mmCIF file of C-alpha atoms in Angstrom:
data_model
loop_
_atom_site.group_PDB
_atom_site.id
_atom_site.type_symbol
_atom_site.label_atom_id
_atom_site.label_comp_id
_atom_site.label_asym_id
_atom_site.label_seq_id
_atom_site.Cartn_x
_atom_site.Cartn_y
_atom_site.Cartn_z
ATOM 1 C CA MET A 1 1.106 -33.921 -1.878
ATOM 2 C CA SER A 2 -1.118 -34.887 -4.824
ATOM 3 C CA LEU A 3 -3.863 -35.947 -2.434
ATOM 4 C CA LEU A 4 -3.548 -32.648 -0.571
ATOM 5 C CA ALA A 5 -4.069 -30.864 -3.887
ATOM 6 C CA THR A 6 -7.407 -32.630 -4.473
ATOM 7 C CA SER A 7 -10.016 -30.137 -5.620
ATOM 8 C CA LEU A 8 -13.750 -29.738 -5.062
ATOM 9 C CA PRO A 9 -16.311 -29.905 -7.888
ATOM 10 C CA GLY A 10 -17.564 -26.419 -8.650
ATOM 11 C CA PHE A 11 -14.756 -24.773 -6.678
ATOM 12 C CA PRO A 12 -11.555 -25.168 -8.727
ATOM 13 C CA GLU A 13 -9.464 -23.172 -6.248
ATOM 14 C CA ALA A 14 -10.573 -25.051 -3.135
ATOM 15 C CA ALA A 15 -8.246 -27.535 -1.397
ATOM 16 C CA PRO A 16 -10.657 -29.519 0.808
ATOM 17 C CA VAL A 17 -8.243 -32.341 1.724
ATOM 18 C CA ALA A 18 -5.406 -29.975 2.651
ATOM 19 C CA GLY A 19 -7.960 -27.940 4.603
ATOM 20 C CA LEU A 20 -9.244 -30.977 6.474
ATOM 21 C CA VAL A 21 -5.717 -32.254 7.259
ATOM 22 C CA GLY A 22 -4.712 -28.795 8.477
ATOM 23 C CA GLY A 23 -7.885 -28.581 10.551
ATOM 24 C CA VAL A 24 -7.274 -31.977 12.171
ATOM 25 C CA LEU A 25 -3.721 -30.862 13.060
ATOM 26 C CA ILE A 26 -5.103 -27.671 14.624
ATOM 27 C CA GLY A 27 -7.644 -29.757 16.534
ATOM 28 C CA LEU A 28 -4.917 -32.126 17.784
ATOM 29 C CA ALA A 29 -2.802 -29.148 18.885
ATOM 30 C CA ALA A 30 -5.734 -27.665 20.789
ATOM 31 C CA ALA A 31 -6.551 -31.107 22.252
ATOM 32 C CA LEU A 32 -2.960 -31.440 23.490
ATOM 33 C CA MET A 33 -3.240 -28.054 25.171
ATOM 34 C CA LEU A 34 -6.572 -28.989 26.788
ATOM 35 C CA LEU A 35 -5.814 -32.541 27.915
ATOM 36 C CA GLY A 36 -2.101 -31.933 28.547
ATOM 37 C CA ALA A 37 -1.980 -28.482 30.113
ATOM 38 C CA GLY A 38 -5.661 -28.013 31.006
ATOM 39 C CA ARG A 39 -5.926 -24.823 28.990
ATOM 40 C CA ILE A 40 -7.591 -23.291 25.921
ATOM 41 C CA ALA A 41 -5.328 -22.935 22.874
ATOM 42 C CA GLY A 42 -6.540 -19.426 22.114
ATOM 43 C CA VAL A 43 -3.817 -17.581 20.239
ATOM 44 C CA SER A 44 -4.906 -14.016 21.050
ATOM 45 C CA GLY A 45 -5.179 -14.761 24.774
ATOM 46 C CA ILE A 46 -1.866 -16.616 24.898
ATOM 47 C CA ALA A 47 -0.151 -13.853 22.887
ATOM 48 C CA ALA A 48 -1.520 -11.253 25.299
ATOM 49 C CA ARG A 49 -0.163 -13.311 28.193
ATOM 50 C CA ALA A 50 3.267 -13.638 26.515
ATOM 51 C CA PHE A 51 3.466 -9.859 26.078
ATOM 52 C CA GLY A 52 2.389 -9.204 29.680
ATOM 53 C CA ILE A 53 -1.109 -7.985 28.784
ATOM 54 C CA GLY A 54 -4.151 -9.639 30.327
ATOM 55 C CA SER A 55 -4.633 -11.584 33.515
ATOM 56 C CA SER A 56 -4.214 -15.213 32.416
ATOM 57 C CA SER A 57 -2.758 -17.602 34.981
ATOM 58 C CA MET A 58 -0.746 -19.394 32.293
ATOM 59 C CA PRO A 59 2.999 -19.459 33.037
ATOM 60 C CA ARG A 60 4.526 -16.730 30.890
ATOM 61 C CA ALA A 61 7.319 -19.016 29.639
ATOM 62 C CA GLY A 62 4.674 -21.467 28.455
ATOM 63 C CA ALA A 63 2.843 -18.698 26.615
ATOM 64 C CA TRP A 64 6.062 -17.783 24.815
ATOM 65 C CA ALA A 65 6.738 -21.458 24.025
ATOM 66 C CA PHE A 66 3.328 -21.742 22.338
ATOM 67 C CA ILE A 67 3.811 -18.496 20.371
ATOM 68 C CA ILE A 68 7.322 -19.537 19.245
ATOM 69 C CA GLY A 69 5.918 -22.913 18.191
ATOM 70 C CA LEU A 70 3.557 -21.287 15.661
ATOM 71 C CA PRO A 71 6.260 -20.078 13.205
ATOM 72 C CA LEU A 72 8.271 -23.230 13.975
ATOM 73 C CA GLY A 73 5.416 -25.385 12.708
ATOM 74 C CA ALA A 74 4.984 -23.155 9.660
ATOM 75 C CA LEU A 75 8.726 -23.396 8.959
ATOM 76 C CA ILE A 76 8.614 -27.205 9.064
ATOM 77 C CA VAL A 77 5.658 -27.368 6.650
ATOM 78 C CA MET A 78 7.151 -24.815 4.251
ATOM 79 C CA GLY A 79 10.459 -26.722 4.339
ATOM 80 C CA LEU A 80 8.840 -30.095 3.692
ATOM 81 C CA SER A 81 6.475 -28.884 0.978
ATOM 82 C CA GLY A 82 8.918 -26.585 -0.766
ATOM 83 C CA ALA A 83 5.996 -24.250 -1.495
ATOM 84 C CA SER A 84 6.725 -20.616 -2.274
ATOM 85 C CA ALA A 85 5.537 -17.914 0.128
ATOM 86 C CA PRO A 86 2.026 -16.568 -0.558
ATOM 87 C CA ALA A 87 1.355 -12.874 -1.194
ATOM 88 C CA PHE A 88 0.618 -10.587 1.758
ATOM 89 C CA ALA A 89 -1.010 -7.168 1.947
ATOM 90 C CA GLY A 90 1.171 -4.041 1.969
ATOM 91 C CA PRO A 91 2.487 -2.417 5.169
ATOM 92 C CA LEU A 92 -0.397 0.042 5.629
ATOM 93 C CA PRO A 93 -3.299 -2.434 5.367
ATOM 94 C CA LEU A 94 -1.309 -4.919 7.479
ATOM 95 C CA ALA A 95 -0.780 -2.312 10.204
ATOM 96 C CA ILE A 96 -4.401 -1.140 10.155
ATOM 97 C CA ALA A 97 -5.699 -4.712 10.186
ATOM 98 C CA GLY A 98 -3.273 -5.663 12.968
ATOM 99 C CA VAL A 99 -4.423 -2.879 15.293
ATOM 100 C CA ILE A 100 -8.098 -3.666 14.635
ATOM 101 C CA VAL A 101 -7.522 -7.395 15.240
ATOM 102 C CA GLY A 102 -5.570 -6.622 18.431
ATOM 103 C CA VAL A 103 -8.274 -4.334 19.833
ATOM 104 C CA GLY A 104 -11.103 -6.609 18.685
ATOM 105 C CA THR A 105 -9.706 -9.846 20.090
ATOM 106 C CA ARG A 106 -8.986 -8.247 23.483
ATOM 107 C CA LEU A 107 -12.477 -6.759 23.738
ATOM 108 C CA GLY A 108 -14.039 -9.937 22.336
ATOM 109 C CA SER A 109 -11.927 -12.221 24.574
ATOM 110 C CA GLY A 110 -10.715 -14.411 21.722
ATOM 111 C CA CYS A 111 -10.195 -15.070 18.052
ATOM 112 C CA THR A 112 -10.600 -17.837 15.498
ATOM 113 C CA SER A 113 -8.764 -20.365 17.669
ATOM 114 C CA GLY A 114 -10.169 -19.674 21.133
ATOM 115 C CA HIS A 115 -13.772 -18.948 20.090
ATOM 116 C CA GLY A 116 -13.884 -20.601 16.659
ATOM 117 C CA VAL A 117 -12.211 -23.911 17.490
ATOM 118 C CA CYS A 118 -12.054 -24.398 21.280
ATOM 119 C CA GLY A 119 -15.252 -22.607 22.278
ATOM 120 C CA MET A 120 -17.507 -23.704 19.418
ATOM 121 C CA SER A 121 -16.534 -27.354 19.938
ATOM 122 C CA ARG A 122 -17.766 -27.218 23.559
ATOM 123 C CA LEU A 123 -20.885 -25.297 22.429
ATOM 124 C CA SER A 124 -20.006 -22.246 24.512
ATOM 125 C CA GLN A 125 -22.747 -19.660 24.034
ATOM 126 C CA ARG A 126 -20.238 -16.793 24.078
ATOM 127 C CA SER A 127 -18.016 -18.475 21.488
ATOM 128 C CA LEU A 128 -20.902 -19.337 19.167
ATOM 129 C CA VAL A 129 -22.060 -15.710 19.191
ATOM 130 C CA ALA A 130 -18.499 -14.368 18.866
ATOM 131 C CA THR A 131 -17.724 -16.665 15.913
ATOM 132 C CA ALA A 132 -20.988 -15.846 14.130
ATOM 133 C CA THR A 133 -20.213 -12.150 14.649
ATOM 134 C CA PHE A 134 -16.636 -12.105 13.362
ATOM 135 C CA MET A 135 -17.555 -14.321 10.421
ATOM 136 C CA ALA A 136 -20.384 -11.942 9.508
ATOM 137 C CA THR A 137 -18.235 -8.808 9.705
ATOM 138 C CA GLY A 138 -15.432 -10.637 7.865
ATOM 139 C CA PHE A 139 -17.821 -11.472 5.014
ATOM 140 C CA ALA A 140 -19.158 -7.902 5.033
ATOM 141 C CA THR A 141 -15.684 -6.356 5.037
ATOM 142 C CA VAL A 142 -14.479 -8.341 2.019
ATOM 143 C CA ALA A 143 -17.780 -7.741 0.199
ATOM 144 C CA PHE A 144 -17.525 -3.998 0.877
ATOM 145 C CA MET A 145 -13.870 -3.797 -0.178
ATOM 146 C CA ASN A 146 -14.605 -5.688 -3.392
ATOM 147 C CA ALA A 147 -17.598 -3.469 -4.149
ATOM 148 C CA ALA A 148 -15.525 -0.351 -3.505
ATOM 149 C CA GLY A 149 -12.661 -1.687 -5.609
ATOM 150 C CA ILE A 150 -10.184 -1.695 -2.700
ATOM 151 C CA GLU A 151 -7.491 -4.286 -3.419
ATOM 152 C CA VAL A 152 -4.946 -5.189 -0.738
ATOM 153 C CA LEU A 153 -3.307 -8.273 -2.236
ATOM 154 C CA PRO A 154 -1.119 -8.109 -5.373
ATOM 155 C CA MET B 1 8.958 -26.654 34.758
ATOM 156 C CA THR B 2 9.994 -28.527 31.620
ATOM 157 C CA ARG B 3 6.431 -29.700 31.000
ATOM 158 C CA ASP B 4 5.186 -26.123 31.412
ATOM 159 C CA ILE B 5 7.260 -25.331 28.314
ATOM 160 C CA LEU B 6 7.227 -28.557 26.311
ATOM 161 C CA VAL B 7 3.443 -29.047 26.151
ATOM 162 C CA PRO B 8 2.711 -25.509 24.856
ATOM 163 C CA LEU B 9 5.734 -25.669 22.530
ATOM 164 C CA ALA B 10 4.506 -28.923 20.991
ATOM 165 C CA SER B 11 0.939 -27.607 20.806
ATOM 166 C CA GLY B 12 2.062 -24.349 19.166
ATOM 167 C CA THR B 13 4.253 -26.194 16.658
ATOM 168 C CA ILE B 14 1.484 -28.602 15.609
ATOM 169 C CA PHE B 15 -0.921 -25.645 15.534
ATOM 170 C CA GLY B 16 1.384 -23.643 13.257
ATOM 171 C CA ALA B 17 1.878 -26.659 10.986
ATOM 172 C CA GLY B 18 -1.899 -27.139 10.748
ATOM 173 C CA LEU B 19 -2.504 -23.465 9.954
ATOM 174 C CA THR B 20 0.039 -23.656 7.133
ATOM 175 C CA VAL B 21 -1.182 -26.967 5.671
ATOM 176 C CA GLY B 22 -4.786 -25.755 5.810
ATOM 177 C CA GLY B 23 -4.064 -22.495 4.003
ATOM 178 C CA MET B 24 -4.761 -20.118 6.895
ATOM 179 C CA THR B 25 -1.343 -18.491 6.420
ATOM 180 C CA ASP B 26 -2.261 -17.581 2.823
ATOM 181 C CA PRO B 27 -4.162 -14.265 2.962
ATOM 182 C CA ALA B 28 -5.614 -14.821 -0.528
ATOM 183 C CA ARG B 29 -7.105 -18.144 0.604
ATOM 184 C CA VAL B 30 -8.554 -16.579 3.776
ATOM 185 C CA ARG B 31 -10.022 -13.632 1.880
ATOM 186 C CA GLY B 32 -11.329 -16.086 -0.718
ATOM 187 C CA PHE B 33 -13.257 -17.822 2.080
ATOM 188 C CA LEU B 34 -14.563 -14.494 3.364
ATOM 189 C CA ASP B 35 -15.630 -13.556 -0.190
ATOM 190 C CA LEU B 36 -18.935 -15.362 0.367
ATOM 191 C CA PHE B 37 -20.858 -13.193 -2.102
ATOM 192 C CA GLY B 38 -18.153 -13.345 -4.776
ATOM 193 C CA ASP B 39 -15.709 -16.022 -5.873
ATOM 194 C CA TRP B 40 -16.112 -18.140 -2.711
ATOM 195 C CA ASP B 41 -13.357 -20.583 -1.692
ATOM 196 C CA PRO B 42 -14.791 -23.060 0.864
ATOM 197 C CA THR B 43 -11.388 -24.465 1.966
ATOM 198 C CA LEU B 44 -11.421 -22.812 5.401
ATOM 199 C CA ALA B 45 -14.761 -24.442 6.190
ATOM 200 C CA PHE B 46 -12.897 -27.770 5.985
ATOM 201 C CA VAL B 47 -10.143 -26.409 8.261
ATOM 202 C CA MET B 48 -12.699 -25.224 10.802
ATOM 203 C CA GLY B 49 -14.717 -28.449 10.478
ATOM 204 C CA GLY B 50 -11.693 -30.704 11.002
ATOM 205 C CA ALA B 51 -10.469 -28.723 13.985
ATOM 206 C CA VAL B 52 -13.889 -28.519 15.666
ATOM 207 C CA LEU B 53 -14.502 -32.245 15.136
ATOM 208 C CA VAL B 54 -11.235 -33.260 16.830
ATOM 209 C CA MET B 55 -11.744 -30.745 19.645
ATOM 210 C CA ALA B 56 -15.317 -31.922 20.231
ATOM 211 C CA MET B 57 -13.892 -35.385 20.914
ATOM 212 C CA ALA B 58 -11.245 -33.879 23.185
ATOM 213 C CA TRP B 59 -13.968 -32.155 25.248
ATOM 214 C CA ILE B 60 -15.723 -35.515 25.690
ATOM 215 C CA VAL B 61 -12.462 -37.041 26.972
ATOM 216 C CA GLN B 62 -11.872 -33.991 29.187
ATOM 217 C CA ARG B 63 -15.171 -34.517 31.018
ATOM 218 C CA SER B 64 -13.956 -37.848 32.386
ATOM 219 C CA MET B 65 -10.591 -36.487 33.533
ATOM 220 C CA LEU B 66 -9.975 -35.274 37.076
ATOM 221 C CA ARG B 67 -6.920 -33.257 36.026
ATOM 222 C CA PRO B 68 -4.864 -32.679 32.887
ATOM 223 C CA ILE B 69 -2.036 -35.116 32.131
ATOM 224 C CA PHE B 70 0.804 -32.634 32.684
ATOM 225 C CA ALA B 71 -0.726 -30.038 35.027
ATOM 226 C CA GLU B 72 -2.364 -29.796 38.461
ATOM 227 C CA GLY B 73 -5.789 -28.679 37.265
ATOM 228 C CA PHE B 74 -7.912 -27.319 34.449
ATOM 229 C CA SER B 75 -8.029 -23.522 33.923
ATOM 230 C CA LEU B 76 -10.962 -23.074 31.571
ATOM 231 C CA PRO B 77 -13.295 -20.148 30.779
ATOM 232 C CA ASP B 78 -16.638 -20.517 32.537
ATOM 233 C CA ARG B 79 -18.444 -17.335 31.517
ATOM 234 C CA ASN B 80 -21.748 -17.621 29.708
ATOM 235 C CA ASP B 81 -22.888 -13.981 29.482
ATOM 236 C CA LEU B 82 -23.357 -12.209 26.174
ATOM 237 C CA THR B 83 -22.081 -8.648 26.501
ATOM 238 C CA PRO B 84 -21.826 -5.693 24.113
ATOM 239 C CA ARG B 85 -18.081 -5.897 24.684
ATOM 240 C CA LEU B 86 -17.935 -9.509 23.429
ATOM 241 C CA ILE B 87 -20.054 -8.785 20.364
ATOM 242 C CA GLY B 88 -18.494 -5.401 19.555
ATOM 243 C CA GLY B 89 -14.976 -6.771 19.956
ATOM 244 C CA SER B 90 -15.723 -9.785 17.786
ATOM 245 C CA ALA B 91 -17.309 -7.554 15.141
ATOM 246 C CA LEU B 92 -14.169 -5.411 15.099
ATOM 247 C CA PHE B 93 -11.940 -8.491 14.892
ATOM 248 C CA GLY B 94 -13.838 -9.718 11.822
ATOM 249 C CA VAL B 95 -13.254 -6.385 10.071
ATOM 250 C CA GLY B 96 -9.490 -6.613 10.667
ATOM 251 C CA TRP B 97 -9.481 -10.266 9.601
ATOM 252 C CA GLY B 98 -11.218 -9.307 6.360
ATOM 253 C CA ILE B 99 -8.901 -6.400 5.540
ATOM 254 C CA ALA B 100 -5.606 -8.324 5.467
ATOM 255 C CA GLY B 101 -6.757 -11.951 5.546
ATOM 256 C CA LEU B 102 -4.860 -12.655 8.760
ATOM 257 C CA CYS B 103 -6.000 -13.594 12.258
ATOM 258 C CA PRO B 104 -3.595 -13.856 15.232
ATOM 259 C CA GLY B 105 -2.426 -17.494 14.830
ATOM 260 C CA PRO B 106 -1.484 -17.223 11.140
ATOM 261 C CA GLY B 107 0.039 -13.797 11.861
ATOM 262 C CA PHE B 108 2.582 -15.365 14.211
ATOM 263 C CA ALA B 109 3.039 -18.472 12.035
ATOM 264 C CA ALA B 110 3.730 -16.281 8.988
ATOM 265 C CA LEU B 111 6.821 -14.882 10.751
ATOM 266 C CA ALA B 112 8.512 -17.977 9.283
ATOM 267 C CA ILE B 113 6.991 -17.440 5.836
ATOM 268 C CA GLU B 114 7.112 -13.691 5.081
ATOM 269 C CA PRO B 115 8.917 -12.224 8.118
ATOM 270 C CA VAL B 116 8.626 -8.496 7.332
ATOM 271 C CA SER B 117 4.908 -8.547 6.472
ATOM 272 C CA ALA B 118 4.096 -10.793 9.413
ATOM 273 C CA ALA B 119 6.153 -8.643 11.796
ATOM 274 C CA ILE B 120 4.231 -5.506 10.771
ATOM 275 C CA PHE B 121 0.943 -7.310 11.460
ATOM 276 C CA VAL B 122 2.126 -8.787 14.767
ATOM 277 C CA VAL B 123 3.544 -5.512 16.103
ATOM 278 C CA ALA B 124 0.287 -3.740 15.193
ATOM 279 C CA LEU B 125 -1.694 -6.586 16.789
ATOM 280 C CA VAL B 126 0.182 -6.271 20.079
ATOM 281 C CA ALA B 127 -0.130 -2.463 19.888
ATOM 282 C CA GLY B 128 -3.907 -2.878 19.578
ATOM 283 C CA MET B 129 -3.939 -5.131 22.629
ATOM 284 C CA VAL B 130 -1.863 -2.613 24.603
ATOM 285 C CA LEU B 131 -4.286 0.117 23.515
ATOM 286 C CA VAL B 132 -7.214 -1.761 25.077
ATOM 287 C CA ARG B 133 -5.258 -2.218 28.270
ATOM 288 C CA LEU B 134 -4.352 1.484 28.425
ATOM 289 C CA PHE B 135 -7.982 2.487 28.046
ATOM 290 C CA GLU B 136 -9.606 -0.159 30.173
ATOM 291 C CA GLY B 137 -7.063 -1.795 32.417
ATOM 292 C CA ASN B 138 -6.770 -5.552 32.516
ATOM 293 C CA VAL B 139 -9.991 -7.370 31.761
#
């Protein structure tokens, strides 16, 4: 765990090694989905399929299995690391953000996983543009909220 | 039938573990990354970089495969058109991501970390998806 806590010069809060290890795990998970099941590990699309929204051909049971795996993996890591839970936003910002993310990912056909990881890595034009767009509005949103003094995390 | 469940279950579990190790399930870390013009935390660039690197290799392997290991064929997106819908939707997604510091994957993963908060986000997320379907039908 000490290696995972390695910091970055100039950025005392950054955890580059933990980030890289987490990223490689995400990449391996997406690779398993691609080479094993022949599909994109896009969370928003798979979630939509699990809940009966969208027209994916993925077996619905498989979609649920993937979605159930997400908290399972988190549970294993939290159990092994013994880390305490991080702080989350309050109910109102969570609900507002959730609806916006739900609408946005359906209209935009994907999120950080489908566009950001799976699409970018195959140089999909749509995914490159989508990722650049949601990164830009993400930066702008946090910048605006900070400038306006809107705090959502304790 | 079993493989239709086991492959996505294993993928989802490894995915959720990676999100947690990388800090994507910590809203403060995500918002720290999005705070580009303030107190920037570059950690998520390493998460994204690691994931994209591994997946880039997987795409190279995929090109030489006739079919996936545990399925009959590949079902992959083949669209290449840039539409207002794609860009507008992605723009909206980024706003929601910035507000609470959660995207869909970490939202579901966080059900095992902070169940009530994560459940509020996930229910709202699905409601947003249903909303699009009500207005537009299945696209």
